[in-house]
mmCIF file of C-alpha atoms (C1' of nucleotides) in Angstrom:
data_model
loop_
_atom_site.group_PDB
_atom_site.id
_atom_site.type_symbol
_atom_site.label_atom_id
_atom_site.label_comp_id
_atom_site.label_asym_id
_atom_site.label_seq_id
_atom_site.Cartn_x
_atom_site.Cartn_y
_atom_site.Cartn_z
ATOM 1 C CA UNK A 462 -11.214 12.293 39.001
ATOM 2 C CA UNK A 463 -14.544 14.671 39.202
ATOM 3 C CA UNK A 464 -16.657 15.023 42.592
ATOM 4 C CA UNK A 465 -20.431 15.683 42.537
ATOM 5 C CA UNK A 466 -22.151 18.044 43.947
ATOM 6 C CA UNK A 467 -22.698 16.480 47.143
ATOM 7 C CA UNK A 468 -18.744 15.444 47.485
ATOM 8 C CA UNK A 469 -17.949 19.276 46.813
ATOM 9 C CA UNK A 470 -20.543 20.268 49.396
ATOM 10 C CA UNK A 471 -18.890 17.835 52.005
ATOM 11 C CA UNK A 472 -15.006 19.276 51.052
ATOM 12 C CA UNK A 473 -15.844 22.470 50.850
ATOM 13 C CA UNK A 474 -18.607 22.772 54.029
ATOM 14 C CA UNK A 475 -20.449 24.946 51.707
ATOM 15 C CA UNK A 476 -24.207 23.143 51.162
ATOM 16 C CA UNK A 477 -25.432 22.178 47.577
ATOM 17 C CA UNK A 478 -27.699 25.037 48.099
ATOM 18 C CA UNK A 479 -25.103 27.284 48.078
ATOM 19 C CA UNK A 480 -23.384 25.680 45.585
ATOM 20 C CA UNK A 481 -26.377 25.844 42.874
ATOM 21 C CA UNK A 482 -26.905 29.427 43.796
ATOM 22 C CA UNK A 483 -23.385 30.402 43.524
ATOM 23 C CA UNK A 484 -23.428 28.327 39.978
ATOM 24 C CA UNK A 485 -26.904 30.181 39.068
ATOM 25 C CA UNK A 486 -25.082 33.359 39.931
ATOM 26 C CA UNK A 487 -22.617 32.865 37.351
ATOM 27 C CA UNK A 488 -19.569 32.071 40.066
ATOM 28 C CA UNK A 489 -18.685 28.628 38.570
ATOM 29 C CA UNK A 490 -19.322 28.882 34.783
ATOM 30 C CA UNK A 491 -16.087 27.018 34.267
ATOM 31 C CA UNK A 492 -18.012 23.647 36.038
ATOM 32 C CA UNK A 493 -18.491 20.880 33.079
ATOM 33 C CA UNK A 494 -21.960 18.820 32.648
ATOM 34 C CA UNK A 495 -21.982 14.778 32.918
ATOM 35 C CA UNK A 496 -24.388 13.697 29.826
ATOM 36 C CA UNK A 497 -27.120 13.149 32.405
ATOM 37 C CA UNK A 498 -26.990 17.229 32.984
ATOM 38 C CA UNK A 499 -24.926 16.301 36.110
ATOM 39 C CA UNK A 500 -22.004 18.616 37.545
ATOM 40 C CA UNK A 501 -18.670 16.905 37.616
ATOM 41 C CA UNK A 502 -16.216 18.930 39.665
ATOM 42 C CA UNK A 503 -12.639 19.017 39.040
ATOM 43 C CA UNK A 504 -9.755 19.426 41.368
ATOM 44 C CA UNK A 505 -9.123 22.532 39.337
ATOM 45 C CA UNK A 506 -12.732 23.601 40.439
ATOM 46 C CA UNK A 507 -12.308 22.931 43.416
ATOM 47 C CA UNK A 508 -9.168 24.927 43.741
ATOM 48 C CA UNK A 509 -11.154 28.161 41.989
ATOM 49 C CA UNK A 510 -14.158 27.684 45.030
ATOM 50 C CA UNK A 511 -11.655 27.396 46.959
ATOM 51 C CA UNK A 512 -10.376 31.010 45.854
ATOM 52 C CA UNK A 513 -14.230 32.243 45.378
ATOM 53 C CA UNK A 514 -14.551 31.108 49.328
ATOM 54 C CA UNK A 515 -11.002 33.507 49.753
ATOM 55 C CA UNK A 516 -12.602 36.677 48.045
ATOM 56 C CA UNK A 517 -16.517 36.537 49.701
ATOM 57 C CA UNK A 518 -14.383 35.518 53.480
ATOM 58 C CA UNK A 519 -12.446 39.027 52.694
ATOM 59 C CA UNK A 520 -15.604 41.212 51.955
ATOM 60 C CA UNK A 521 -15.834 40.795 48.240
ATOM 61 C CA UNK A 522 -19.402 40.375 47.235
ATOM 62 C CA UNK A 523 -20.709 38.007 45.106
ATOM 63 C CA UNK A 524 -21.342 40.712 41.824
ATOM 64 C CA UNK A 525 -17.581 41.206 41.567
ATOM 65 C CA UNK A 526 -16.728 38.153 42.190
ATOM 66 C CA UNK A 527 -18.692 37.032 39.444
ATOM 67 C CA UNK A 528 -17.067 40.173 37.291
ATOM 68 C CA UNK A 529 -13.682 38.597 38.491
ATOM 69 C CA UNK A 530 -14.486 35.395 37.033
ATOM 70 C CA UNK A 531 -16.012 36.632 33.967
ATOM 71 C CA UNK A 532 -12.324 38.100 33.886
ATOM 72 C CA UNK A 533 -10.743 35.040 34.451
ATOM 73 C CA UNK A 534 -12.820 33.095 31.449
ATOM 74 C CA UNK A 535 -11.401 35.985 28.981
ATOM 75 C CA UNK A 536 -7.895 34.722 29.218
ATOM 76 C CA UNK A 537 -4.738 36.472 29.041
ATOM 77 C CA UNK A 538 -6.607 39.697 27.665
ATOM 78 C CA UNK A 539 -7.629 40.885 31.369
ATOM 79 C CA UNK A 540 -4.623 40.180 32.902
ATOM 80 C CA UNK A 541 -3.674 42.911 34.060
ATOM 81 C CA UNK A 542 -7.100 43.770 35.325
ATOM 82 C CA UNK A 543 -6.972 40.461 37.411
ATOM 83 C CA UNK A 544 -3.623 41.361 39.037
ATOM 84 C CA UNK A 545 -5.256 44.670 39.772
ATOM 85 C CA UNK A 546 -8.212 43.631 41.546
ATOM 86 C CA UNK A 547 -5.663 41.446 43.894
ATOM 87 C CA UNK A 548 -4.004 43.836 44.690
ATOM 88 C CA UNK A 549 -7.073 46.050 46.006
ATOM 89 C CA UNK A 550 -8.360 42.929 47.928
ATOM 90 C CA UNK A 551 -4.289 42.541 49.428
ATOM 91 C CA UNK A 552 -5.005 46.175 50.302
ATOM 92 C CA UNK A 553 -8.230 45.864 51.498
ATOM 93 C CA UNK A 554 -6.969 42.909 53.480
ATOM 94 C CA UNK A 555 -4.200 44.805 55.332
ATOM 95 C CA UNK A 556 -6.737 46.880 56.114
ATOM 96 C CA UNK A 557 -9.344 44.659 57.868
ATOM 97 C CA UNK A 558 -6.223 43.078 59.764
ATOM 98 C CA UNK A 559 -5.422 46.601 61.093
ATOM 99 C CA UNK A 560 -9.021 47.458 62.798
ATOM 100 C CA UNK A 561 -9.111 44.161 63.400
ATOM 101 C CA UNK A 562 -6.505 44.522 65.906
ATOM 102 C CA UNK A 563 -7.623 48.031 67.204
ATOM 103 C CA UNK A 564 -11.173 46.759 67.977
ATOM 104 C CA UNK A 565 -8.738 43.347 69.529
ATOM 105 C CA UNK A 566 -7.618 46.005 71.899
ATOM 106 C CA UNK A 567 -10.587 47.703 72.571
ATOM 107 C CA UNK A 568 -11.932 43.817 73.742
ATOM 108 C CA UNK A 569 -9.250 43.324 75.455
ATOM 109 C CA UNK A 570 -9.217 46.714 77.703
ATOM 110 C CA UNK A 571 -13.343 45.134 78.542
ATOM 111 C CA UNK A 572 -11.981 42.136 79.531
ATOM 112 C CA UNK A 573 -9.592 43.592 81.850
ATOM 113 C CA UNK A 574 -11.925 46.264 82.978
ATOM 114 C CA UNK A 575 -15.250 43.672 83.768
ATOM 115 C CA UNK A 576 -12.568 41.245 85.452
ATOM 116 C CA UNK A 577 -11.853 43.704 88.308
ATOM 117 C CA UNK A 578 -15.493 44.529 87.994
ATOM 118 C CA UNK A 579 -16.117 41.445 88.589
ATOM 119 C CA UNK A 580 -13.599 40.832 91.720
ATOM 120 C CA UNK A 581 -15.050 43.862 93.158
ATOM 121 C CA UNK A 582 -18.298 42.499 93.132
ATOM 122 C CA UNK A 583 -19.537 45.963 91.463
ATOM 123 C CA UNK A 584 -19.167 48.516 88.560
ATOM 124 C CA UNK A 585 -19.084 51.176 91.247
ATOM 125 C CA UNK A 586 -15.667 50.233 92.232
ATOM 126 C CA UNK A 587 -13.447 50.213 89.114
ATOM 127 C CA UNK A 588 -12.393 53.648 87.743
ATOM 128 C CA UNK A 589 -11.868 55.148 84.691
ATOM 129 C CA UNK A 590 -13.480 55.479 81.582
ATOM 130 C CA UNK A 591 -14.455 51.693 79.931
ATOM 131 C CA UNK A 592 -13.208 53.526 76.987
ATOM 132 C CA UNK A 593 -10.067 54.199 76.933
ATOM 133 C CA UNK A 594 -7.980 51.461 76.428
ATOM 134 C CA UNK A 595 -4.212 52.903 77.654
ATOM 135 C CA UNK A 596 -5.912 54.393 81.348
ATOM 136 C CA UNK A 597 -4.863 51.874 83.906
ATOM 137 C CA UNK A 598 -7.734 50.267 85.989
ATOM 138 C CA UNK A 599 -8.194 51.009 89.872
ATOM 139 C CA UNK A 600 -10.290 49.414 92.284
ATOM 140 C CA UNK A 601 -11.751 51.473 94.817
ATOM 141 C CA UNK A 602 -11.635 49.063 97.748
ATOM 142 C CA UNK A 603 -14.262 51.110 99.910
ATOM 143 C CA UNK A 604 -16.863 50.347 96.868
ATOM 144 C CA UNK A 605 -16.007 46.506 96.971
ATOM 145 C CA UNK A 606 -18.628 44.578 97.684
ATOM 146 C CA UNK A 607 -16.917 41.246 98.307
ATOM 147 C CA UNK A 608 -14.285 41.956 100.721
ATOM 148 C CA UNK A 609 -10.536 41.074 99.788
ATOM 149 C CA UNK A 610 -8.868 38.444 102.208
ATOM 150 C CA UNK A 611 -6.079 40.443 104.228
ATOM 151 C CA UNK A 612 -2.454 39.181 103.112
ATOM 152 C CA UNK B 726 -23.260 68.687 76.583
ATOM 153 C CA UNK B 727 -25.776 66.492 74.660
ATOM 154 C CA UNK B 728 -26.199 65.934 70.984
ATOM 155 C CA UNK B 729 -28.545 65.752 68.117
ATOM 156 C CA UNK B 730 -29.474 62.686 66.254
ATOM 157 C CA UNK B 731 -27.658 64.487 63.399
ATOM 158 C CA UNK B 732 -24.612 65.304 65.028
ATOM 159 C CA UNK B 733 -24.373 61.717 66.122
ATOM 160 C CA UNK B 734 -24.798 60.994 62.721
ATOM 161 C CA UNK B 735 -21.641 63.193 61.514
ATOM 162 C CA UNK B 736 -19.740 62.074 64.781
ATOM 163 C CA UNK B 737 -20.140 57.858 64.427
ATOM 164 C CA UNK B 738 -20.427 58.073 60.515
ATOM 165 C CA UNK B 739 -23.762 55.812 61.143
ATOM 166 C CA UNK B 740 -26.692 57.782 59.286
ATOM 167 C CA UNK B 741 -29.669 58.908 61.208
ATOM 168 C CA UNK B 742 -32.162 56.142 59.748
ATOM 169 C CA UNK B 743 -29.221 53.846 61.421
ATOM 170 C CA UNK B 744 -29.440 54.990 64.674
ATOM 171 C CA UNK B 745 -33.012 55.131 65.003
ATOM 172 C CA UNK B 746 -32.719 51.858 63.385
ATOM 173 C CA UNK B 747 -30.890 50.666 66.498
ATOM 174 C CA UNK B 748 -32.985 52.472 69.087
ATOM 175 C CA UNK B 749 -36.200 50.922 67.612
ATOM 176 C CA UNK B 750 -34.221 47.453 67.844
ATOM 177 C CA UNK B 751 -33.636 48.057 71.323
ATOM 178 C CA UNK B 752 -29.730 48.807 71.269
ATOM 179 C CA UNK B 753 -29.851 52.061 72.764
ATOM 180 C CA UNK B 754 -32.767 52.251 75.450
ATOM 181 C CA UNK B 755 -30.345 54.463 77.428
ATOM 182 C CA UNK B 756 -30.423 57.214 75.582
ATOM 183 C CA UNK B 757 -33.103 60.359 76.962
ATOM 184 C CA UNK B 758 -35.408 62.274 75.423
ATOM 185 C CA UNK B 759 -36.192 66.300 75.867
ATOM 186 C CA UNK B 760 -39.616 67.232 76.402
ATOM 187 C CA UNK B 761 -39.973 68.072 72.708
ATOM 188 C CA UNK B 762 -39.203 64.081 72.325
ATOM 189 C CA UNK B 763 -36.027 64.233 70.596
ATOM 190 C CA UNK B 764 -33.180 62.028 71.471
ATOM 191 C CA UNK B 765 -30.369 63.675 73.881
ATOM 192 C CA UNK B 766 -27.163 61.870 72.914
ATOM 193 C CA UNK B 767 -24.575 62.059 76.193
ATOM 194 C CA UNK B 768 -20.789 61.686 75.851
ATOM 195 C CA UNK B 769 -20.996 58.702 77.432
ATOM 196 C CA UNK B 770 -23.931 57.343 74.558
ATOM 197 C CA UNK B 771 -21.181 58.065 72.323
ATOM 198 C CA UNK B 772 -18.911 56.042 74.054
ATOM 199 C CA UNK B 773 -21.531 53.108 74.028
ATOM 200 C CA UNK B 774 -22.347 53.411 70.347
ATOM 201 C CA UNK B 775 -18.778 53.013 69.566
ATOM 202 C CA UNK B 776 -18.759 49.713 71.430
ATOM 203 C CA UNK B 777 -21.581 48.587 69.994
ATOM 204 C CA UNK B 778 -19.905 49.734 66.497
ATOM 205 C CA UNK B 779 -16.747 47.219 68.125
ATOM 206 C CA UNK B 780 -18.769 44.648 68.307
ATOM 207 C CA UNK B 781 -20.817 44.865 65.053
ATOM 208 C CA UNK B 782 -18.091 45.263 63.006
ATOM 209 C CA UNK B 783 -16.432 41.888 64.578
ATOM 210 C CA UNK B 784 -19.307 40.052 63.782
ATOM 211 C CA UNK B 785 -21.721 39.729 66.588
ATOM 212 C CA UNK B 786 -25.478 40.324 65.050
ATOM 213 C CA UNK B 787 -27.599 43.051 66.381
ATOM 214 C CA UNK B 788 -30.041 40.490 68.521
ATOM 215 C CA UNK B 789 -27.088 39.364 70.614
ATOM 216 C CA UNK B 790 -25.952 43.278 70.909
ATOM 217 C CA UNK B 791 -29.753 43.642 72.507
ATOM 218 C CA UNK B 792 -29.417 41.221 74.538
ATOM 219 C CA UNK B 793 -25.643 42.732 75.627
ATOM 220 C CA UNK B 794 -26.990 45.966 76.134
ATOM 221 C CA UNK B 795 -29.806 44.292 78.189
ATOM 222 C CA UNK B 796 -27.502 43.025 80.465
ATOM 223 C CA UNK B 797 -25.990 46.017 81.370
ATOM 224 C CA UNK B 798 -29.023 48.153 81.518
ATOM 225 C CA UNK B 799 -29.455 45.449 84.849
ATOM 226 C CA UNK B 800 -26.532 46.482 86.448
ATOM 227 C CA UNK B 801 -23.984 44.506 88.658
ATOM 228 C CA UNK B 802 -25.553 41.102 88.692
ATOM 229 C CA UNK B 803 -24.685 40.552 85.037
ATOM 230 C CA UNK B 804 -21.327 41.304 85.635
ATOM 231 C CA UNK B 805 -19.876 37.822 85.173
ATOM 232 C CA UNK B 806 -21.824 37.289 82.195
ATOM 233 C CA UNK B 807 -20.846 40.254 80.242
ATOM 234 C CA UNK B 808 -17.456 39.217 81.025
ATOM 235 C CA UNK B 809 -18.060 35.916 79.201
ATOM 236 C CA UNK B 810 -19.533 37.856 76.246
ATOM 237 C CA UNK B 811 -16.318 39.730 76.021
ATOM 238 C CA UNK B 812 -13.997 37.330 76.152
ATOM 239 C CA UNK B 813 -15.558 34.833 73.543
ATOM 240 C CA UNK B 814 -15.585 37.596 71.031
ATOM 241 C CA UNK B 815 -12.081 38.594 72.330
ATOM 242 C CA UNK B 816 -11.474 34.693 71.131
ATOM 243 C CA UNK B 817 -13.710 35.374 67.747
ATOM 244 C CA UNK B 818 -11.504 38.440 66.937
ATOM 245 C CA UNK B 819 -8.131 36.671 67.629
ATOM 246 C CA UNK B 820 -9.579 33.715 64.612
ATOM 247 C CA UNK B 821 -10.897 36.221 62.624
ATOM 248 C CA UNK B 822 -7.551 38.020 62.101
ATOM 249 C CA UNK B 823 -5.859 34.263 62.397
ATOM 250 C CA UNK B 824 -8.086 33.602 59.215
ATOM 251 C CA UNK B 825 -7.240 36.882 57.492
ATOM 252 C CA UNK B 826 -3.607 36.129 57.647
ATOM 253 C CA UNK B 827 -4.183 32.959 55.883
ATOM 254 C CA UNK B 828 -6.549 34.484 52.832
ATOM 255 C CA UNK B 829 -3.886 37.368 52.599
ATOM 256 C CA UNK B 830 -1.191 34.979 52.467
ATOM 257 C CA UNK B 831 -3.475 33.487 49.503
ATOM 258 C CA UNK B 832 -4.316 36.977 47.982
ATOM 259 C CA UNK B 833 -0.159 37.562 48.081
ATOM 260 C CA UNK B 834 0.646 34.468 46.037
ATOM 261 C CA UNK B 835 -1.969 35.288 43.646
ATOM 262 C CA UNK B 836 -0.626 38.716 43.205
ATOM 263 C CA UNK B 837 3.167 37.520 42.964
ATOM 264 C CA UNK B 838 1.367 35.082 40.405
ATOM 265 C CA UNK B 839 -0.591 37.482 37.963
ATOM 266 C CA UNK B 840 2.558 39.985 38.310
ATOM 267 C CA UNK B 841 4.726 37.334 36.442
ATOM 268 C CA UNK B 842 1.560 36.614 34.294
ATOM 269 C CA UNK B 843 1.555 40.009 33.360
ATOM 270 C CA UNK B 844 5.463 40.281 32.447
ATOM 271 C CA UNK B 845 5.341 37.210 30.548
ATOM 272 C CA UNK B 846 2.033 37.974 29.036
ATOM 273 C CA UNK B 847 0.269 34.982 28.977
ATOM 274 C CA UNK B 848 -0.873 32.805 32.200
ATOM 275 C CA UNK B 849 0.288 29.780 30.042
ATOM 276 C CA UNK B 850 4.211 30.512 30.968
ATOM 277 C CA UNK B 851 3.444 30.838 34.568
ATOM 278 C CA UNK B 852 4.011 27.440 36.300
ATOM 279 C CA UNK B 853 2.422 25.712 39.334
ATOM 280 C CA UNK B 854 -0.539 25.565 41.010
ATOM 281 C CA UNK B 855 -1.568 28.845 41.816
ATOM 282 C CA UNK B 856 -3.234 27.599 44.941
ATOM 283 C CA UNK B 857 -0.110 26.832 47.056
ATOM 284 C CA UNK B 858 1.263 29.689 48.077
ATOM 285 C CA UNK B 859 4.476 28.520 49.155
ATOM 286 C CA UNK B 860 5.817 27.124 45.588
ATOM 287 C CA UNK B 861 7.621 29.375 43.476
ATOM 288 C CA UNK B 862 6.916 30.733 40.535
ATOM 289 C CA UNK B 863 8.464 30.035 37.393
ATOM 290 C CA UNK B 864 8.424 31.412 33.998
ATOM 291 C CA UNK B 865 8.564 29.330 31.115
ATOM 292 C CA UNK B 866 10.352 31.985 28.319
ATOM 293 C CA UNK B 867 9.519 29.386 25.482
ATOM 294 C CA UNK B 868 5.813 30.838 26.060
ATOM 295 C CA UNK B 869 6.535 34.559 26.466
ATOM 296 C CA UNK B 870 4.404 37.186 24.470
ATOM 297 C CA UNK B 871 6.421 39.782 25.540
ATOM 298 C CA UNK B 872 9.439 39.154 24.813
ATOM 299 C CA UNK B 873 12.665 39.562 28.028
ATOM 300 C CA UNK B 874 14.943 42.642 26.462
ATOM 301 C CA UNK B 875 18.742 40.318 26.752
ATOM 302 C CA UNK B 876 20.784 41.840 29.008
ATOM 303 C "C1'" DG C 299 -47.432 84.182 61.336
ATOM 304 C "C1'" DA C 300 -45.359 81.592 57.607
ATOM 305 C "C1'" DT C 301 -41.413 79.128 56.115
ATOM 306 C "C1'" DT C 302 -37.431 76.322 56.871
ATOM 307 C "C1'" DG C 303 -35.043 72.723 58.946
ATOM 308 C "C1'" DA C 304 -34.427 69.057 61.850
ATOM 309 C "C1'" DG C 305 -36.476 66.088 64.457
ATOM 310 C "C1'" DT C 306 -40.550 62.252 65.382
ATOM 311 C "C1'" DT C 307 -43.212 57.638 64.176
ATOM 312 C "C1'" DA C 308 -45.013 53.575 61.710
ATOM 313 C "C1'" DG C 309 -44.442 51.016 58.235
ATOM 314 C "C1'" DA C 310 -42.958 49.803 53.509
ATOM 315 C "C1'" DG C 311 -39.096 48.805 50.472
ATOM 316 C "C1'" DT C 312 -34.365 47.176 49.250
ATOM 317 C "C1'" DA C 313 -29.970 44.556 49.070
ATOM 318 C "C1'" DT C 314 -27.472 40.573 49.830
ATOM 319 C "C1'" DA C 315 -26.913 35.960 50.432
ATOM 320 C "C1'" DC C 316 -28.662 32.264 51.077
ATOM 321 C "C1'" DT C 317 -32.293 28.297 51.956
ATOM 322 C "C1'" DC C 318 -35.898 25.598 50.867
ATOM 323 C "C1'" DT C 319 -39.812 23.400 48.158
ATOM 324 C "C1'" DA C 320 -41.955 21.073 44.408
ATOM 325 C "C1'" DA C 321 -41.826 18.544 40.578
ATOM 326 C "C1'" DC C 322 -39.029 15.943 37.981
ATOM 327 C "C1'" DT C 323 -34.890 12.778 36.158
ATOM 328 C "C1'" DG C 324 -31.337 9.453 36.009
ATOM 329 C "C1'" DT C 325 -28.475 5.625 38.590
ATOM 330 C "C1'" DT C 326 -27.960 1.966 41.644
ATOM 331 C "C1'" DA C 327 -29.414 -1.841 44.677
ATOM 332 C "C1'" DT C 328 -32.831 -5.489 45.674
ATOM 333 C "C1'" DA D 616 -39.032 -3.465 37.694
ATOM 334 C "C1'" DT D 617 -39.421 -0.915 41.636
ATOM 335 C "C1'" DA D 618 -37.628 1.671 45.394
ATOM 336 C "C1'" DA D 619 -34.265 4.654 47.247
ATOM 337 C "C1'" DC D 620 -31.199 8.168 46.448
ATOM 338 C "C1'" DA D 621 -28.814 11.867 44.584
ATOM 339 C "C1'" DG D 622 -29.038 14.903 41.310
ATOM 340 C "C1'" DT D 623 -31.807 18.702 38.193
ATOM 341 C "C1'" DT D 624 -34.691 23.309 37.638
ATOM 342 C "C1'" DA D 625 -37.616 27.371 38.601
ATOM 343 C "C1'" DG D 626 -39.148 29.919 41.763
ATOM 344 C "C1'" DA D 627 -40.678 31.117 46.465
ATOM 345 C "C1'" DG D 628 -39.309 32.129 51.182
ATOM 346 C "C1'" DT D 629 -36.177 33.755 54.921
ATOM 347 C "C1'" DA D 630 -32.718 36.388 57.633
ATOM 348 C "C1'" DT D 631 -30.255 40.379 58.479
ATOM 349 C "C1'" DA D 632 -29.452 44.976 58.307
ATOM 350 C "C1'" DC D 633 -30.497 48.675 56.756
ATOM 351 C "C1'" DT D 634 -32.936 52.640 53.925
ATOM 352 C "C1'" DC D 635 -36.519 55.331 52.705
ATOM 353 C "C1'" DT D 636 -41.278 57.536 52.639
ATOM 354 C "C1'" DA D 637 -45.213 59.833 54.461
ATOM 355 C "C1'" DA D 638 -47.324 62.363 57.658
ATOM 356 C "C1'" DC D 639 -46.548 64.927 61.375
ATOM 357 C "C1'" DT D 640 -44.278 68.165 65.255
ATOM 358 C "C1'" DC D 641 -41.442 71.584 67.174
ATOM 359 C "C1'" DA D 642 -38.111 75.532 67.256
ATOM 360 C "C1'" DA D 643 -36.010 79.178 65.116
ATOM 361 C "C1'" DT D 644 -35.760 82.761 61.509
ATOM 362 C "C1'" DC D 645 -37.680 86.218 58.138
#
DNA sequence: GATTGAGTTAGAGTATACTCTAACTGTTAT
DNA sequence: ATAACAGTTAGAGTATACTCTAACTCAATC
């Protein structure tokens, strides 16, 4: 079973655009010709885009990805290098996670802060520095400018 | 206390051509100038640049920063908006580090993979697809290159 | 007062990753 | 056999975000 370019492009979401270019670019060297110059794509190919989409989603640019699969076409040889340059991505990886999450909590403290903001009616009346993402917020009610119903 | 262009610089990590980059794209209109025309940086710049560093480095593009920092520069009435702004990239965030648990989840099989590559010393003993991360991994020792010291 | 150093602008140049166009080819349906 | 359609290439164009250069200004030091 082999998919054309098209089929790829509609599995994958990538376009056939990106698809020649990342072929052109030396990404998919491993993708076999029908006799009318056609790509036929395997399920094995699809698998290794697949992996290609993995590394560029994770910051890896298209150069080393291309040295990775350069790698990958030498065969047992580069091993090592291969398991190598997982592991930095794994790192690298980890690492995105963990500012991920700090900049998460940084949103989050906005979100809390523009909500009272916004229940206040203005700026004016929530405290505190919008930057500091532990400091509790507090209303000033004499700087509301809708007016809170009495309890 | 105000600050240089250059101490900026040293303080965010962003270079100097970047943050006049940003001014000129309209990112900063807050910040003053002294009468010699040179940019005052404030405490509380700093505090914006690192938001606007928050949000850059979760993806939002510099034209929707603009128009952010437009907002604000009008003052309460675009409360409830900004709100909205920061709680779909509060959603954005929480996908983004959804989808880097996946690829790392990837990146760990392949790693577990290549490491018993490497100890067998040829990808040929290494069974399974190496894109399902939740198979094991098997070593075939008919294929070894290295050959397992008996025990 | 000349030099040094850090700032200013406008505008050109670069890097990366697409994205599209034009001209052409081969396959399939009418 | 002709039209429609999906593929092919080389190469140009675009988007985004810088990055740098040139020419100039201002403040401080020798």
């Amino acid at each position: 079973m082999t998919y054309s370019i098209g089929q790829v492009a509609e599995k994958t979401g990538l376009t056939t655009y990106t698809l020649r270019y990342y072929d052109r670019e030396g990404l998919m060297p491993f993708v076999k010709r029908n006799q009318a110059g056609r790509r036929e794509f395997t399920d094995a190919n699809l698998d290794f885009i697949d992996l290609i989409t993995c590394l560029k989603d994770t910051g890896m640019q298209l150069a080393e990805i291309r040295h990775f699969v350069e790698l990958a076409m030498q065969g047992d040889a580069t091993l090592e290098t291969r398991l190598n340059i997982f592991k930095r991505q794994q790192q690298a990886v980890c690492n995105q996670i963990k500012q991920a999450k700090q900049h998460l909590a940084k949103l989050d403290y906005k979100v809390r802060y523009y909500t009272a903001a916004c229940d206040a009616g203005t700026e004016a009346a929530v405290s505190g520095d919008c930057e500091l993402p532990g400091q509790p917020i507090i209303i000033d009610n004499q700087l509301r400018v809708k007016k809170v119903k009495a309890e």
